Coordinates of C-alpha atoms in Angstrom, one line a residue:
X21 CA 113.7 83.4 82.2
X22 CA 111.5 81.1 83.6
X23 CA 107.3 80.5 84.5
X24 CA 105.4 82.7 81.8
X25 CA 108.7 84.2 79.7
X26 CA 108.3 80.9 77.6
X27 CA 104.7 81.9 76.9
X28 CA 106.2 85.1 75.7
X29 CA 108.6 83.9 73.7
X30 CA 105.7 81.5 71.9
X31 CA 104.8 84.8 70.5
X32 CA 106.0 86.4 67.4
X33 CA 105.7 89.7 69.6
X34 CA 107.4 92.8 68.3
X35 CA 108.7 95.1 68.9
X36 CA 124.8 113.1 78.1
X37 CA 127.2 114.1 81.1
X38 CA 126.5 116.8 83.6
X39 CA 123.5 119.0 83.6
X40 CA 120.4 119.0 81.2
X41 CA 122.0 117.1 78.3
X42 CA 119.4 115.3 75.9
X43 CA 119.6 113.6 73.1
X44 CA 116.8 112.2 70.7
X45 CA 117.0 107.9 70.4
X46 CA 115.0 106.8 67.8
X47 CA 114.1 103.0 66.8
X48 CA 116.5 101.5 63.7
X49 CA 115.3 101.2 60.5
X50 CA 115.9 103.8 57.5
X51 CA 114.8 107.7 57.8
X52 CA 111.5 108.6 56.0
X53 CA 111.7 112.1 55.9
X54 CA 112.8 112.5 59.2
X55 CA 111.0 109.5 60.9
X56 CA 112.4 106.2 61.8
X57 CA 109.8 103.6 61.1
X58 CA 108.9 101.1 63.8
X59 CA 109.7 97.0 63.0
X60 CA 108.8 94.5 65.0
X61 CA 111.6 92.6 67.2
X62 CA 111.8 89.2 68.1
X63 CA 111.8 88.1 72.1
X64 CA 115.8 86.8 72.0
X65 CA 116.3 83.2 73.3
X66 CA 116.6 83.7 77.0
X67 CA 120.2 82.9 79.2
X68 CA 120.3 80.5 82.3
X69 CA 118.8 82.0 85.6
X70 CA 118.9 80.9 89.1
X71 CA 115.7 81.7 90.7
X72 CA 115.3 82.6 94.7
X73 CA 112.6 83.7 97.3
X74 CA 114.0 86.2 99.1
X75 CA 112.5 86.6 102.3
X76 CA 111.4 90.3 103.5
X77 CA 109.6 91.5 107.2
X78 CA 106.1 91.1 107.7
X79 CA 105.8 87.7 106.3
X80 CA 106.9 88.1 102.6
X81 CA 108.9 87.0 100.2
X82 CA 110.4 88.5 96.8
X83 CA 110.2 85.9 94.1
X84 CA 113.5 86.6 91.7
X85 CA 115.8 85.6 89.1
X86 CA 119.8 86.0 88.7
X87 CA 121.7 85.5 85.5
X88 CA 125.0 85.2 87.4
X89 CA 128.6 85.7 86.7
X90 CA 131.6 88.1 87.9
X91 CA 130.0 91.4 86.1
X92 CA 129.0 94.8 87.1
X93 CA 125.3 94.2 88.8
X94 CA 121.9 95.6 87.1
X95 CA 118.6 95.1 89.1
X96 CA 115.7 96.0 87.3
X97 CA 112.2 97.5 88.9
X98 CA 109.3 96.4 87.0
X99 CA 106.4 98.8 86.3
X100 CA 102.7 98.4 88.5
X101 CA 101.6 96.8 85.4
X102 CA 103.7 94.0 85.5
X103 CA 106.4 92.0 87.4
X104 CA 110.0 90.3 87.2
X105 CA 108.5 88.5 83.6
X106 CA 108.7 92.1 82.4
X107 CA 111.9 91.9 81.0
X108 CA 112.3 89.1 78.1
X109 CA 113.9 91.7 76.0
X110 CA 116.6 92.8 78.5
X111 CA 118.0 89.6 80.2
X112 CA 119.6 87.9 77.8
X113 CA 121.1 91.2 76.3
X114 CA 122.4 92.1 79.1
X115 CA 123.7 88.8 80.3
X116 CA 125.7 88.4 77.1
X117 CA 127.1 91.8 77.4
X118 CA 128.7 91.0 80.9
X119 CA 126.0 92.5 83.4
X120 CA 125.0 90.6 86.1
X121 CA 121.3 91.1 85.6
X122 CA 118.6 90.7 88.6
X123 CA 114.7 91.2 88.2
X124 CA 112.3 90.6 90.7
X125 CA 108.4 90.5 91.7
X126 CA 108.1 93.5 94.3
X127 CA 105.3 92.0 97.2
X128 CA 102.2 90.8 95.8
X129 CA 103.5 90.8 92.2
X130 CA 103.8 87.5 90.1
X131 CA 104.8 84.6 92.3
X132 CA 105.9 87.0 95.4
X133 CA 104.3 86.9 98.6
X134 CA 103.0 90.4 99.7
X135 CA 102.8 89.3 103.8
X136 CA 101.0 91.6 106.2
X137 CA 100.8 94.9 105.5
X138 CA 100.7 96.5 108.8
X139 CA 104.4 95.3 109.3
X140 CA 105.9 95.3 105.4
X141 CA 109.1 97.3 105.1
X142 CA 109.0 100.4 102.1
X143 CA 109.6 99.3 98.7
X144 CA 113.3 100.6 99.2
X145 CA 113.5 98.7 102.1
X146 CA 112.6 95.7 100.5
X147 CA 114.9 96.3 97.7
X148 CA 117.8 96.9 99.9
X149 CA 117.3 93.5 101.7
X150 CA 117.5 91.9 98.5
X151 CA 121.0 93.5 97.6
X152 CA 122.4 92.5 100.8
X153 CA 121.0 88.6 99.9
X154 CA 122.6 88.7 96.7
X155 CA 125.9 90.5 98.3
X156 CA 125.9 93.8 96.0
X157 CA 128.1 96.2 97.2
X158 CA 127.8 98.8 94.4
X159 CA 125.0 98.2 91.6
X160 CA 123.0 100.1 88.6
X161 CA 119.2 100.4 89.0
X162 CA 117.1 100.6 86.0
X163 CA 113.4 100.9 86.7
X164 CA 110.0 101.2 84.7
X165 CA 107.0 103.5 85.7
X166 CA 106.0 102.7 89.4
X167 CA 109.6 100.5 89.7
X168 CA 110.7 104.7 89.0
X169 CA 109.2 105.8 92.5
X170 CA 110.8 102.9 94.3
X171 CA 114.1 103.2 92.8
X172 CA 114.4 107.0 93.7
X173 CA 113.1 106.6 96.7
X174 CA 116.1 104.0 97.6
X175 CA 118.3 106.5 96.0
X176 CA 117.5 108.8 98.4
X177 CA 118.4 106.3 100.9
X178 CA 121.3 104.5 99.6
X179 CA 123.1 106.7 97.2
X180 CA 126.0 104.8 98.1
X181 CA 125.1 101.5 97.0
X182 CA 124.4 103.1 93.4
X183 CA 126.4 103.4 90.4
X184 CA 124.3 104.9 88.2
X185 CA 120.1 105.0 88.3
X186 CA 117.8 104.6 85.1
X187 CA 114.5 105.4 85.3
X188 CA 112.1 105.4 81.9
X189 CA 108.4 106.2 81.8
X190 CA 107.7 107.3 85.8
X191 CA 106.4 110.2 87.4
X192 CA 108.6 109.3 90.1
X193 CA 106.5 110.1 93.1
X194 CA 107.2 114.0 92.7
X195 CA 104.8 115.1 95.6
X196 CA 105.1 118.4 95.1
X197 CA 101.5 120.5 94.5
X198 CA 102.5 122.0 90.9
X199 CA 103.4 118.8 89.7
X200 CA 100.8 116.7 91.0
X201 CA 98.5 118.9 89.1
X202 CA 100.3 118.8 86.3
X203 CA 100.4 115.0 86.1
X204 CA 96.6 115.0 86.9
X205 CA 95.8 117.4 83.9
X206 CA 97.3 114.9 81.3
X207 CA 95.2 112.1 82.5
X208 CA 91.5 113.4 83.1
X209 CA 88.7 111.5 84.0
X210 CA 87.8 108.7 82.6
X211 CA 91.5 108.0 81.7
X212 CA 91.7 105.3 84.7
X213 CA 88.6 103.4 83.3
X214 CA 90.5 102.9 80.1
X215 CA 92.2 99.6 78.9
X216 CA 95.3 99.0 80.6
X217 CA 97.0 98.3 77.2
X218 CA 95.4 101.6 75.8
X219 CA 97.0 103.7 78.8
X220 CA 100.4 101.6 78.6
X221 CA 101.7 100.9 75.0
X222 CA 102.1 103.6 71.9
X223 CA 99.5 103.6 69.3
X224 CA 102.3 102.5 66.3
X225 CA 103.1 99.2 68.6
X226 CA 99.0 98.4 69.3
X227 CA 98.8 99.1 65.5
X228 CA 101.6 97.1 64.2
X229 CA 101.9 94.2 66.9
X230 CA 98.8 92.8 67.8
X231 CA 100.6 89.1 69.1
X232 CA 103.4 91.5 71.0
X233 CA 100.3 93.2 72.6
X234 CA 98.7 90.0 73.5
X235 CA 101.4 88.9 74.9
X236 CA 102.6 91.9 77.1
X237 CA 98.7 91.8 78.6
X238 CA 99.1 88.1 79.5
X239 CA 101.8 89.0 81.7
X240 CA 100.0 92.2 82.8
X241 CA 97.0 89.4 83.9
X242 CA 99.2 87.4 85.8
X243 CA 101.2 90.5 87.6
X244 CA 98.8 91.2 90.8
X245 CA 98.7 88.4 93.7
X246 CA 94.7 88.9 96.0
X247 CA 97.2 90.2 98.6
X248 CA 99.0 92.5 96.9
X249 CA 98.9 96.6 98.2
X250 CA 100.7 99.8 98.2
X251 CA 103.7 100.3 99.7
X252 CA 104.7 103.2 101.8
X253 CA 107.6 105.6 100.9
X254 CA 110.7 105.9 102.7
X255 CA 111.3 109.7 102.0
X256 CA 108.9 112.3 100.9
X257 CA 110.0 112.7 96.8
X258 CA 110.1 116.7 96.3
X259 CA 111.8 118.9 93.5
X260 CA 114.1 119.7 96.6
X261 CA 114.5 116.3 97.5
X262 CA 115.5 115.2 93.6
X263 CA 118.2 118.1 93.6
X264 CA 120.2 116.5 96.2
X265 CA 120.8 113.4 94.1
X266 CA 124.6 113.3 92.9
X267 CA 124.9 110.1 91.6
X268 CA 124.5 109.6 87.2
X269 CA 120.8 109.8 86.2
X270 CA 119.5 108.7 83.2
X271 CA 115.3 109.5 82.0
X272 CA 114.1 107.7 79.2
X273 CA 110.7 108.3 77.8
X274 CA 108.7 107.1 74.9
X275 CA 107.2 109.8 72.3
X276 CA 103.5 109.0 73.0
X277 CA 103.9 107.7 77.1
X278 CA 101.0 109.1 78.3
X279 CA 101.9 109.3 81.5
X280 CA 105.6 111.3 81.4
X281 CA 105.6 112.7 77.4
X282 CA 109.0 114.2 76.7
X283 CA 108.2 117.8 78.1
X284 CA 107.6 116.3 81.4
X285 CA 110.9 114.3 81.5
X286 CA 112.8 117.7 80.5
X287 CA 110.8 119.5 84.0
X288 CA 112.0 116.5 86.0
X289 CA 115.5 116.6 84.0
X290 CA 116.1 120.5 85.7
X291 CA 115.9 119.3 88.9
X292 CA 118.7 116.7 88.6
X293 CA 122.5 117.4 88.7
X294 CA 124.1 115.1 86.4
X295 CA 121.6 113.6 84.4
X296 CA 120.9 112.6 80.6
X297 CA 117.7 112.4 79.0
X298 CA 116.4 109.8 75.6
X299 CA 113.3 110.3 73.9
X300 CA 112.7 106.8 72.1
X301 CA 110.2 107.4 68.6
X302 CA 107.0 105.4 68.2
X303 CA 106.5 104.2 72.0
X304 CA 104.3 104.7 75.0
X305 CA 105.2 104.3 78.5
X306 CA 106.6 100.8 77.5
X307 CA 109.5 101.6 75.0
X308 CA 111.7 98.5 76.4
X309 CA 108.7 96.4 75.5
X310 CA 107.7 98.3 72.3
X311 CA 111.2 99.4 71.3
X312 CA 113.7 97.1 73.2
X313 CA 116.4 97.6 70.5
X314 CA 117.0 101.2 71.3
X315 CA 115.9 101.0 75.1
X316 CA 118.5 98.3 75.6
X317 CA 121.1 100.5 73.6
X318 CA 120.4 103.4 75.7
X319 CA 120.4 101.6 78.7
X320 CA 123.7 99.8 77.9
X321 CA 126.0 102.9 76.5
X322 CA 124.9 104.5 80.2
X323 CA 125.9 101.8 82.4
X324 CA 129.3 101.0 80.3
X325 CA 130.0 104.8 81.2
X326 CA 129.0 104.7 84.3

């Protein structure tokens, strides 16, 4: 990529079909009695990018990066914690695989301009202006944690500019009372006050990968811009709201993310209508960070059937 991805890579960092299907993804590695152990993985040398500022109402811009060539598209939604550097372990592998891959900085994240606030579009909004900039008729959308709320949000709104929609680690903006309390109860008090790399990355990877940590918290450092804020929602995200969503689905959580563990993902999974779900072994609510071999595996055998 480009800016702080060649910090990254200075590290030695580490690493179905209709209804309620799921299916267990676990890291590689041999079985130990029934566990996969975790192993480190190298940040692969990075492909070409072209990099753009898209500009976006109010006074912003959207600072992004574009592999190129003639395949299907892929834009990626990075998580609150970080911005378009997330994704060292995905753009080249998906590059060489034939995707057209696309990450960006939503406003106020790393090198993107938040603008006023007052007349900012929604995050959807914003996302849709950059799909008409890059000309994408029909493209997949795989998003992390808060990238998760944006991209259903623009689901909602655009179904028809979607081939299929990932979403790994997020609560998804589910505004609905039951599951708002739900989501609150796994996260009590002083959960917020905690290190953002204690709340964000599985115990096995903070363990094992101490460099790989590092360096996923220097991009976490440079991710929020002084102006950045919270952007409204185009639609109101309900379990109602969720059921009208035709369009492939797939949920991908880690075995220790704290913020969506695997029984959550199943609730959300009943309220989808064609929609797979991946439970990756040994990661938080990072697993493309912490277990990019099998997230990008995951990720890729859904697009190529989709």
């Amino acid at each position: 990529m480009s800016g702080g991805a060649t910090a990254v890579a200075a590290f030695a960092v580490g690493g179905a079909g209709a209804g309620q299907a799921a299916a267990d993804s676990r890291g590689g590695g041999k079985a130990m009695g029934g566990a996969v152990p975790w192993e480190r993985v190298p940040v692969p040398e990075q492909v070409p990018v072209t990099e753009h500022q898209v500009p976006v109402v109010g006074g912003g811009s959207l600072w992004c990066w574009d592999t190129g060539g003639s395949g299907e598209a892929v834009v990626l939604l990075h998580p609150f914690s970080g911005s378009g550097e997330s994704w060292p372990y995905q753009q080249p592998v998906l590059a060489r695989a034939g995707f057209r891959t696309i990450g960006y900085s939503r406003r106020g994240a790393y090198r993107s301009v938040a603008g006023n606030r007052a007349d900012a579009d929604t995050g959807a909004g914003d996302l849709h202006v950059l799909a008409d900039y890059f000309g994408l008729d029909r493209f997949h959308l795989a998003a992390l944690a808060a990238g998760g709320e944006i991209a259903v949000d623009y689901a909602l709104s655009h179904p028809d500019r979607l081939r299929s929609l990932t979403v790994s680690g997020s609560i998804m903006g589910i505004s609905d009372a039951d599951y708002t309390r739900l989501s609150g109860s796994l996260r009590p008090a002083p959960f917020d006050e905690m290190p953002e790399e204690f709340k964000e990355l599985g115990p096995s990877y903070r363990g094992g990968n101490p460099n790989g940590v590092a360096a996923w918290t220097e991009i976490h450092h440079r991710a929020r811009m002084d102006d950045a804020f919270r952007q409204a929602l185009a639609n109101r995200i309900t379990w109602a709201s969720l059921e009208t969503i035709a369009l492939p689905v797939q949920l991908i959580t880690g075995d220790a993310d704290l913020y969506t563990p695997p029984s959550v993902k199943r609730l959300i999974a009943q309220h989808l209508q064609d929609v797979e779900t991946h439970v990756i072994g040994e990661a938080g609510h990072n697993p493309h960070w912490e277990q990019p071999d099998t997230w990008n595996r995951v990720l890729m055998s859904f697009l190529r059937r989709h």
